[in-house]
Backbone as a printed PyTorch tensor [residue, N CA C, xyz], in Angstrom:
tensor([[[100.1810, 102.7220, -67.3220],
         [101.5030, 102.8960, -67.5830],
         [102.4110, 102.8230, -66.1940]],

        [[101.6650, 103.1200, -65.0590],
         [102.5120, 103.1200, -63.8650],
         [102.7060, 101.6510, -63.4530]],

        [[102.1960, 100.9770, -63.7480],
         [102.3840,  99.4510, -63.5860],
         [103.7100,  98.8370, -64.1510]],

        [[104.1850,  99.5950, -65.3040],
         [105.3640,  99.1310, -66.0020],
         [106.6800,  99.6480, -65.0980]],

        [[106.5360, 100.5850, -64.2980],
         [107.4780, 101.2940, -63.4450],
         [107.7440, 100.3690, -62.0000]],

        [[106.6110,  99.8190, -61.7330],
         [106.7310,  99.0880, -60.5980],
         [107.8040,  98.2950, -60.0660]],

        [[108.4630,  97.6000, -60.9030],
         [109.6110,  96.5180, -60.9880],
         [110.6090,  97.4390, -60.5390]],

        [[110.7360,  98.6550, -61.0790],
         [111.9310,  99.4410, -60.7720],
         [112.0190, 100.2720, -59.5210]],

        [[110.7510, 100.5000, -58.9220],
         [110.5760, 100.9290, -57.2640],
         [111.2630, 100.4990, -56.3220]],

        [[111.3820,  99.1820, -56.1380],
         [112.2080,  98.8190, -54.8860],
         [113.7610,  99.0550, -55.3840]],

        [[114.3380,  98.8060, -56.4020],
         [115.7570,  98.8490, -56.5690],
         [116.1030, 100.3640, -56.6470]],

        [[115.1770, 101.4520, -57.0720],
         [115.3460, 102.7450, -57.0060],
         [115.3340, 103.2870, -55.6540]],

        [[114.4000, 102.5540, -54.4630],
         [114.1540, 102.9940, -53.4010],
         [115.2850, 102.8220, -52.4190]],

        [[116.0360, 101.6010, -52.8730],
         [117.3040, 101.2240, -52.1540],
         [118.3780, 101.9580, -52.5790]],

        [[118.5350, 102.3050, -53.7560],
         [119.5420, 103.3000, -54.2660],
         [119.5750, 104.6120, -53.7960]],

        [[118.2350, 105.1110, -53.5450],
         [118.1710, 106.4290, -53.2170],
         [118.4480, 106.3120, -51.6170]],

        [[118.1320, 105.3500, -51.0460],
         [118.3780, 105.5480, -49.5080],
         [119.5590, 105.3350, -49.2090]],

        [[120.3890, 104.8630, -50.1690],
         [121.9220, 104.5370, -49.9020],
         [122.5390, 105.7760, -50.0350]],

        [[122.2060, 106.6400, -50.8650],
         [122.7990, 107.9660, -51.1750],
         [122.3420, 109.0110, -50.1020]],

        [[121.3950, 108.8400, -49.4360],
         [120.7820, 109.6910, -48.3560],
         [122.0090, 109.7450, -47.0310]],

        [[122.5060, 110.8160, -46.6810],
         [123.4660, 110.8820, -45.6110],
         [122.7570, 110.5590, -44.3740]],

        [[123.4210, 109.6570, -43.5830],
         [122.9640, 109.0840, -42.3350],
         [122.3350, 107.6310, -42.3680]],

        [[121.3280, 107.6290, -43.4510],
         [120.9550, 106.1770, -43.8520],
         [122.1430, 105.4910, -44.3230]],

        [[122.4820, 105.7900, -45.3430],
         [123.4260, 105.3290, -46.1590],
         [123.4930, 103.6420, -46.2770]],

        [[124.5360, 102.9910, -46.5360],
         [124.6760, 101.5620, -46.9500],
         [123.8520, 100.7510, -45.7980]],

        [[124.0880, 101.1570, -44.6250],
         [123.6010, 100.1700, -43.6470],
         [121.9600, 100.0830, -43.6060]],

        [[121.4910, 101.0890, -43.6500],
         [119.8180, 101.3290, -43.8740],
         [119.3250, 100.9260, -45.1370]],

        [[119.8660, 101.5330, -46.0530],
         [119.3820, 100.7470, -47.5710],
         [119.4650,  98.9910, -47.3430]],

        [[120.4720,  98.4360, -46.9810],
         [120.3670,  97.1490, -47.1310],
         [119.7760,  96.5200, -46.3950]],

        [[119.2320,  97.2130, -44.8590],
         [118.3930,  96.7760, -44.0290],
         [117.0250,  96.9490, -44.5740]],

        [[116.4560,  97.8420, -45.3350],
         [115.2410,  98.1950, -45.8830],
         [115.1240,  97.1270, -47.0220]],

        [[116.3660,  96.9180, -47.8990],
         [115.9460,  95.5720, -48.8480],
         [115.7240,  94.4500, -48.3610]],

        [[116.4480,  93.9750, -47.4910],
         [116.1580,  92.8320, -46.6140],
         [114.7400,  92.5490, -45.9900]],

        [[114.5820,  93.9590, -45.3300],
         [112.8480,  94.0080, -45.0800],
         [111.9540,  93.9850, -46.1320]],

        [[112.1040,  94.4380, -47.2650],
         [111.0700,  94.2160, -48.4460],
         [111.4550,  93.0670, -49.2920]],

        [[112.1210,  91.7650, -48.8010],
         [112.4650,  90.5060, -49.4570],
         [113.1430,  90.7190, -50.6310]],

        [[113.9790,  91.5870, -50.8000],
         [114.8430,  91.7980, -52.1120],
         [116.0010,  90.9430, -52.0750]],

        [[116.3160,  90.3510, -53.2330],
         [117.5710,  89.3940, -53.3730],
         [118.9030,  90.1460, -52.9240]],

        [[119.7340,  89.3650, -52.0220],
         [120.8770,  89.9170, -51.7520],
         [121.8350,  90.5620, -52.7130]],

        [[121.9500,  89.7910, -53.8210],
         [122.8150,  90.5820, -54.9010],
         [122.2810,  91.9680, -55.4360]],

        [[121.1320,  91.7850, -55.9730],
         [120.5900,  93.1990, -56.4200],
         [120.5130,  94.2780, -55.4520]],

        [[120.3290,  93.9380, -54.3530],
         [120.2850,  94.7650, -53.0010],
         [121.6420,  95.4910, -52.9140]],

        [[122.5480,  94.4770, -52.8310],
         [123.8120,  94.9600, -52.8070],
         [124.3180,  95.7870, -53.8590]],

        [[123.9380,  95.5510, -54.9750],
         [124.3070,  95.9200, -56.4650],
         [123.9510,  97.5250, -56.1600]],

        [[122.3140,  97.9680, -56.1570],
         [121.8070,  98.9160, -56.0760],
         [122.0880,  99.8940, -54.8400]],

        [[122.4680,  99.1960, -53.6650],
         [122.8510, 100.0990, -52.6930],
         [124.3200, 100.4480, -52.7790]],

        [[124.9770,  99.6570, -53.2450],
         [126.5980, 100.3840, -53.6080],
         [126.4020, 101.1710, -54.6590]],

        [[125.8290, 101.3550, -55.5450],
         [125.5460, 102.0740, -56.6900],
         [125.2070, 103.5740, -56.2170]],

        [[124.2160, 103.4480, -55.0720],
         [123.8720, 104.6790, -54.6930],
         [125.0540, 105.2480, -53.6880]],

        [[125.6260, 104.3540, -53.1380],
         [126.8880, 104.8730, -52.3400],
         [127.9340, 105.4590, -53.1080]],

        [[128.1470, 104.9230, -54.3280],
         [129.0070, 105.4790, -55.2000],
         [128.8150, 106.7350, -55.9000]],

        [[127.5760, 107.0240, -55.9840],
         [126.9930, 108.4120, -56.4210],
         [127.5250, 109.4020, -55.4130]],

        [[126.9230, 108.8230, -53.9810],
         [127.1560, 109.7160, -53.0900],
         [128.5680, 109.8440, -52.5440]],

        [[129.5230, 108.9870, -52.9210],
         [130.9730, 109.2150, -52.6490],
         [131.4790, 110.2080, -53.6410]],

        [[131.0950, 109.8880, -54.9680],
         [131.5410, 110.8510, -55.8930],
         [130.9070, 112.3800, -55.7640]],

        [[129.7390, 112.4740, -55.4310],
         [129.3270, 113.8200, -55.1820],
         [130.1320, 114.5690, -54.1700]],

        [[130.4570, 113.9360, -52.8160],
         [130.8670, 114.2190, -51.8030],
         [132.2930, 114.5510, -52.0600]],

        [[132.9860, 113.6850, -52.6680],
         [134.5540, 113.7490, -52.8790],
         [134.8290, 114.9200, -54.1060]],

        [[133.8630, 115.0740, -54.7410],
         [134.5110, 116.1380, -56.0160],
         [133.4840, 117.4280, -55.6760]],

        [[132.5190, 117.3220, -55.1350],
         [131.9430, 118.8830, -54.8980],
         [132.0600, 119.4690, -53.6390]],

        [[132.1700, 118.8930, -52.6170],
         [132.5610, 119.5260, -51.4440],
         [133.9170, 120.1810, -51.2310]],

        [[135.1590, 119.6300, -52.0940],
         [136.1990, 120.6090, -51.9670],
         [135.9760, 121.7230, -53.0920]],

        [[135.3560, 121.5440, -54.1780],
         [134.7940, 122.8830, -54.9950],
         [134.0270, 123.8660, -54.1320]],

        [[133.0640, 123.4220, -53.5510],
         [132.1690, 124.3290, -52.7100],
         [132.9850, 125.2070, -51.6450]],

        [[133.7970, 124.4190, -51.0810],
         [134.7290, 125.1180, -49.9320],
         [135.5110, 126.1080, -50.4560]],

        [[136.2770, 125.5530, -51.8150],
         [136.9390, 126.5970, -52.5350],
         [136.1410, 127.6880, -52.9460]],

        [[134.9710, 127.4980, -53.4180],
         [134.2150, 128.7420, -53.7910],
         [133.7040, 129.6860, -52.9300]],

        [[133.5130, 129.0500, -51.5510],
         [132.9740, 129.8530, -50.3570],
         [134.2620, 130.5830, -49.9880]],

        [[135.4360, 130.2900, -49.9960],
         [136.6520, 130.9350, -49.6450],
         [136.9090, 132.1760, -50.1610]],

        [[136.4480, 132.2770, -51.3190],
         [136.8180, 133.3840, -52.3600],
         [135.7420, 134.4060, -52.3020]],

        [[134.7320, 134.0700, -51.4120],
         [133.4620, 134.9530, -51.2480],
         [133.6340, 135.7610, -50.0130]],

        [[133.3710, 136.9870, -50.3380],
         [133.4010, 137.9410, -48.7890],
         [132.1820, 137.4610, -47.8740]],

        [[130.9210, 137.2720, -48.3930],
         [129.9990, 136.8420, -47.6250],
         [130.0360, 135.6240, -46.5800]],

        [[131.3010, 134.8480, -47.0470],
         [131.3860, 133.7220, -46.1430],
         [132.4130, 133.5200, -45.4950]],

        [[133.3590, 134.6610, -45.3800],
         [134.4960, 134.8570, -44.6700],
         [134.3590, 134.8060, -43.2070]],

        [[133.3690, 135.4750, -42.5270],
         [133.2330, 135.1590, -41.0910],
         [133.0560, 133.6930, -40.6850]],

        [[132.1330, 132.8560, -41.4590],
         [132.1160, 131.6130, -41.1730],
         [133.2250, 130.8000, -41.1640]],

        [[134.1550, 131.1810, -42.4140],
         [135.2400, 130.3900, -42.7250],
         [136.2960, 130.5670, -41.6690]],

        [[136.5240, 131.9670, -40.7750],
         [137.4730, 132.2120, -40.0700],
         [136.9630, 131.3960, -38.4540]],

        [[135.7810, 131.2930, -38.1040],
         [135.0650, 130.7270, -36.9020],
         [135.4520, 129.1780, -37.3190]],

        [[135.2580, 128.6170, -38.4460],
         [135.5610, 127.2780, -38.7810],
         [137.4180, 126.7520, -38.4700]],

        [[137.8010, 127.6750, -39.1120],
         [139.2620, 127.4870, -39.0350],
         [139.6220, 127.6640, -37.6110]],

        [[139.2010, 128.4510, -36.8530],
         [139.7510, 128.4640, -35.5330],
         [139.2540, 127.0670, -34.7710]],

        [[137.9500, 126.6470, -35.0000],
         [137.5520, 125.3820, -34.2400],
         [138.3660, 124.1460, -34.8320]],

        [[138.8370, 123.9240, -35.9370],
         [139.5000, 122.9740, -36.6740],
         [140.7840, 122.9590, -36.4870]],

        [[141.4000, 124.0570, -36.1260],
         [142.8230, 124.3780, -36.1980],
         [143.5520, 123.3000, -35.6060]],

        [[143.4550, 122.9840, -34.2910],
         [144.2890, 122.2240, -33.4850],
         [144.3800, 120.6030, -34.1420]],

        [[142.9210, 120.1710, -34.1760],
         [142.7430, 118.8640, -34.9930],
         [143.2190, 118.7280, -36.2210]],

        [[143.3160, 119.8010, -36.8950],
         [144.0650, 119.7140, -38.5080],
         [145.6560, 119.6790, -38.1490]],

        [[146.0300, 120.3590, -37.1420],
         [147.5100, 120.3290, -37.0620],
         [148.0260, 119.0200, -36.5870]],

        [[147.2730, 118.5160, -35.4510],
         [147.6160, 117.0000, -35.2190],
         [147.4950, 115.8540, -36.3360]],

        [[146.2860, 116.2220, -37.2070],
         [146.4250, 115.2030, -38.1740],
         [147.5400, 115.6300, -39.1470]],

        [[147.8990, 116.6510, -39.4010],
         [149.1420, 116.8190, -40.1710],
         [150.3640, 116.4050, -39.7460]],

        [[150.4320, 116.4810, -38.4040],
         [151.7640, 115.6480, -37.8060],
         [151.7320, 114.2170, -37.9310]],

        [[150.4770, 113.5520, -37.8010],
         [150.1940, 112.0850, -37.8570],
         [150.6750, 111.7680, -39.2640]],

        [[149.9760, 112.6000, -40.2800],
         [150.5510, 112.2850, -41.6410],
         [151.9410, 112.0790, -41.8840]],

        [[152.6060, 113.3540, -41.4510],
         [154.1460, 113.3870, -41.6180],
         [154.7780, 112.5990, -41.3130]],

        [[154.4180, 111.6010, -40.0370],
         [155.1110, 110.5180, -39.9390],
         [155.7160, 109.5650, -40.5830]],

        [[154.6130, 109.3340, -41.8040],
         [155.1780, 108.5870, -43.0680],
         [156.2130, 109.1700, -43.8720]],

        [[157.1810, 108.5070, -44.3250],
         [158.3260, 108.8740, -44.7550],
         [157.9480, 109.3020, -46.2260]],

        [[157.1000, 109.1370, -46.9860],
         [156.8940, 109.3850, -48.3930],
         [155.4660, 109.9830, -48.5840]],

        [[155.3160, 110.4770, -49.7850],
         [153.9520, 111.1440, -50.0660],
         [152.8750, 109.7180, -50.3900]],

        [[153.6000, 108.6760, -50.9270],
         [152.5470, 107.4110, -50.9990],
         [152.1830, 107.0560, -49.6520]],

        [[153.0200, 106.9630, -48.5130],
         [152.9460, 106.7910, -47.2120],
         [151.7350, 107.5150, -46.8130]],

        [[151.6740, 108.9720, -46.9400],
         [150.7980, 109.9800, -46.5360],
         [149.5130, 109.5480, -47.0070]],

        [[149.5120, 109.1840, -48.3350],
         [148.0880, 108.9630, -49.0370],
         [147.5830, 107.9770, -48.7490]],

        [[148.3500, 106.8080, -48.3140],
         [147.8450, 105.5790, -47.7770],
         [147.2790, 105.9630, -46.4040]],

        [[147.7130, 106.4170, -45.7040],
         [147.3260, 106.8880, -44.0140],
         [146.1570, 107.7280, -44.1770]],

        [[146.1270, 108.6860, -44.9240],
         [145.0370, 109.6340, -45.2430],
         [143.7010, 108.6130, -45.6600]],

        [[143.9700, 107.7160, -46.6060],
         [142.8040, 107.1150, -47.0620],
         [142.2150, 106.0750, -46.2110]],

        [[143.2530, 105.2720, -45.2680],
         [143.0200, 104.3960, -44.4170],
         [142.0010, 105.3470, -43.1750]],

        [[142.5040, 106.3090, -42.9060],
         [141.6890, 107.2110, -41.8910],
         [140.2980, 107.2920, -42.4600]],

        [[140.0390, 107.5700, -43.7160],
         [138.7190, 107.9290, -44.2080],
         [137.9340, 106.6560, -44.3250]],

        [[138.7680, 105.3200, -44.6840],
         [137.8990, 104.2030, -44.8180],
         [137.5050, 103.9000, -43.2520]],

        [[138.2800, 104.0430, -42.2730],
         [137.7470, 103.6690, -40.8300],
         [136.5690, 104.5710, -40.6590]],

        [[136.6080, 105.9740, -40.8350],
         [135.4430, 106.6450, -40.6140],
         [134.2170, 106.2400, -41.3510]],

        [[134.1610, 105.6210, -42.2400],
         [133.3110, 105.0450, -43.2150],
         [132.7630, 103.8310, -42.7630]],

        [[133.5300, 102.8450, -42.1960],
         [133.2340, 101.5370, -41.7610],
         [132.6800, 101.5750, -40.3510]],

        [[133.2240, 102.3730, -39.3230],
         [132.6900, 102.1340, -38.0970],
         [131.3890, 102.7960, -37.9840]],

        [[130.4550, 101.9120, -37.2540],
         [129.1070, 102.0980, -37.0780],
         [128.3910, 103.0250, -36.1930]],

        [[129.0470, 104.2050, -36.0830],
         [128.6870, 105.3670, -35.0220],
         [128.0940, 106.5310, -35.6000]],

        [[127.0050, 107.0280, -34.8400],
         [126.4470, 108.2210, -35.3070],
         [127.3200, 109.3590, -35.8810]],

        [[127.0450, 109.9230, -36.9440],
         [128.0480, 110.9810, -37.6370],
         [128.9910, 110.4450, -38.2390]],

        [[129.1950, 108.8940, -38.2120],
         [130.3800, 108.6920, -39.1860],
         [129.7500, 108.1270, -40.5580]],

        [[130.3510, 108.2350, -41.6970],
         [130.1010, 107.6810, -42.9770],
         [130.6580, 108.5830, -44.0130]],

        [[129.9480, 108.5180, -45.3210],
         [130.5290, 109.0360, -46.4590],
         [130.7450, 110.6040, -46.5530]],

        [[129.7880, 111.0360, -45.9020],
         [129.5450, 112.7170, -45.9110],
         [130.8740, 113.1060, -44.8050]],

        [[130.8040, 112.6310, -43.5920],
         [131.7230, 113.1650, -42.7380],
         [133.1840, 112.8990, -43.2190]],

        [[133.2590, 111.6690, -43.9440],
         [134.7220, 111.2920, -44.4340],
         [135.1230, 112.2690, -45.5720]],

        [[134.2010, 112.6640, -46.3950],
         [134.4960, 113.4850, -47.4340],
         [134.8110, 114.9540, -47.0000]],

        [[134.0680, 115.4960, -45.8770],
         [134.2300, 116.5080, -45.3400],
         [135.7340, 116.8100, -44.6160]],

        [[135.9850, 115.5090, -43.8860],
         [137.3910, 115.6300, -43.2880],
         [138.4110, 115.4230, -44.2350]],

        [[138.4780, 114.6460, -45.2740],
         [139.3750, 114.5840, -46.3050],
         [139.5990, 115.9130, -47.0370]],

        [[138.5660, 116.6090, -47.0540],
         [138.5270, 117.8900, -47.8430],
         [139.5320, 118.8850, -46.7310]],

        [[138.9900, 118.7590, -45.5030],
         [139.9470, 119.6790, -44.4580],
         [141.3070, 119.2730, -44.5680]],

        [[141.4150, 118.1160, -44.5010],
         [142.8830, 117.4480, -44.2780],
         [143.8580, 117.4230, -45.8280]],

        [[143.0300, 117.8830, -46.7140],
         [143.5090, 118.0810, -48.0240],
         [144.1600, 116.5960, -48.5160]],

        [[143.2650, 115.6580, -48.6630],
         [143.2510, 114.2700, -49.1960],
         [142.8020, 114.6840, -50.7060]],

        [[143.4960, 113.9410, -51.5300],
         [142.9540, 114.0430, -53.0380],
         [141.5830, 113.6450, -53.3460]],

        [[140.9670, 114.3720, -54.0680],
         [139.4200, 113.5670, -54.3690],
         [139.3270, 112.3360, -54.8280]],

        [[140.6470, 111.7000, -55.7080],
         [140.5900, 110.5940, -56.0940],
         [140.7890, 109.4380, -54.9540]],

        [[141.5360, 109.7530, -54.0040],
         [141.7210, 108.8450, -52.8290],
         [140.7630, 109.0600, -52.0160]],

        [[140.0140, 110.3400, -51.7480],
         [138.5490, 110.2080, -51.0680],
         [137.7570, 109.3410, -51.4520]],

        [[137.5300, 109.4920, -52.9470],
         [136.6760, 108.6270, -53.3180],
         [136.8080, 106.9270, -53.2430]],

        [[137.9700, 106.3790, -53.3870],
         [138.1860, 105.0600, -53.3340],
         [138.0880, 104.7690, -52.0100]],

        [[138.8130, 105.3720, -50.9930],
         [138.5500, 105.0950, -49.7240],
         [137.1530, 104.8380, -49.1990]],

        [[136.4610, 105.8790, -49.6510],
         [134.6620, 106.0540, -49.2090],
         [134.0580, 104.6020, -50.2190]],

        [[134.5070, 104.5480, -51.2180],
         [133.9120, 103.4470, -52.0280],
         [133.9760, 102.1000, -51.3900]],

        [[135.5130, 101.8120, -51.0110],
         [136.0780, 100.6410, -50.2850],
         [135.2240, 100.7720, -49.0490]],

        [[135.2090, 101.6110, -48.3030],
         [134.5990, 101.4580, -47.0300],
         [133.3600, 101.0150, -46.9620]],

        [[132.3700, 101.7030, -48.1900],
         [130.8800, 101.1810, -48.2160],
         [130.7430,  99.8750, -48.7740]],

        [[131.7490,  99.2090, -49.4460],
         [131.6160,  97.9890, -49.9730],
         [132.0550,  96.9100, -48.8260]],

        [[132.9260,  97.3300, -47.8830],
         [132.9700,  96.3370, -46.5690],
         [131.8370,  96.4720, -45.7850]],

        [[131.3670,  97.6720, -45.7980],
         [129.9170,  97.7730, -44.9700],
         [129.0090,  97.0940, -45.4220]],

        [[128.8880,  96.9960, -46.7670],
         [127.5930,  96.2300, -47.5490],
         [127.8820,  94.5510, -47.2290]],

        [[128.9150,  94.2370, -47.3330],
         [129.3350,  92.7980, -47.3430],
         [129.0470,  92.3900, -45.8280]],

        [[129.3480,  93.2400, -44.7280],
         [129.0250,  92.9460, -43.4670],
         [127.4000,  92.8780, -43.1810]],

        [[126.7890,  94.0870, -43.7740],
         [125.4560,  94.1300, -43.1740],
         [124.8120,  93.2460, -44.1930]],

        [[125.0290,  92.6810, -45.3290],
         [124.2020,  91.2710, -45.9660],
         [124.3350,  90.2530, -45.1960]],

        [[125.6600,  89.8930, -44.6630],
         [126.0690,  88.9240, -43.8000],
         [125.2210,  88.7990, -42.6280]],

        [[124.9620,  90.0320, -41.8920],
         [124.2560,  90.2300, -40.8200],
         [122.7010,  90.2720, -40.7230]],

        [[122.2720,  90.7900, -42.1880],
         [120.9400,  91.3100, -42.2020],
         [119.7330,  90.5170, -41.6100]],

        [[119.9510,  89.0640, -41.7610],
         [118.8830,  88.2430, -41.1570],
         [118.9090,  88.3510, -39.8010]],

        [[120.0360,  88.6440, -39.0140],
         [120.0860,  88.4770, -37.6300],
         [119.3610,  89.7050, -37.0410]],

        [[119.8130,  91.0400, -37.7470],
         [119.3170,  92.3300, -37.3780],
         [117.7350,  92.4990, -37.7690]],

        [[117.2410,  91.9690, -38.6180],
         [115.8670,  92.0150, -39.0680],
         [115.0490,  91.1340, -37.8380]],

        [[115.8180,  89.8280, -37.7100],
         [114.8970,  89.0580, -36.5670],
         [114.8360,  89.6300, -35.0740]],

        [[116.1000,  90.4050, -34.9100],
         [115.9700,  91.3180, -33.5410],
         [115.0260,  92.3580, -33.6020]],

        [[115.0380,  93.1280, -34.7650],
         [113.9500,  94.1150, -34.7850],
         [112.5010,  93.5760, -34.7630]]])
């Protein structure tokens, strides 16, 4: 019976790796390239894993934070966090207020999250973008599409450069 599931193991591995914070799209596509998986199926399964990741983060993190705010047990942590991020949050709100319309603020907020996902630095990615989007009150729908689009751009770039990266490693 185990041999029937073997063809699904590689795509599922790529999808799970793409959903893991820290590894995400870049690591999953490099793994797929390493195990000699075709580019399109690798891209599809990695993007699916990242979409699941983006959906979970964009919809669950705001609800988890709202739940924690209403509980006495979490209030000391919420106060500490509020003090730490207060200045940055004020700066971001001033930045977003430069836009003349609500649509402009939505576009600026989404562009900010998109850049967080696309830039290949440690600590950047879907989870960071969803957390910051929640803190800056960006809607879940806008967060999802910004994260998903960012992951799509990362996928295209990684697939295009995967051979070079694998050769260097």
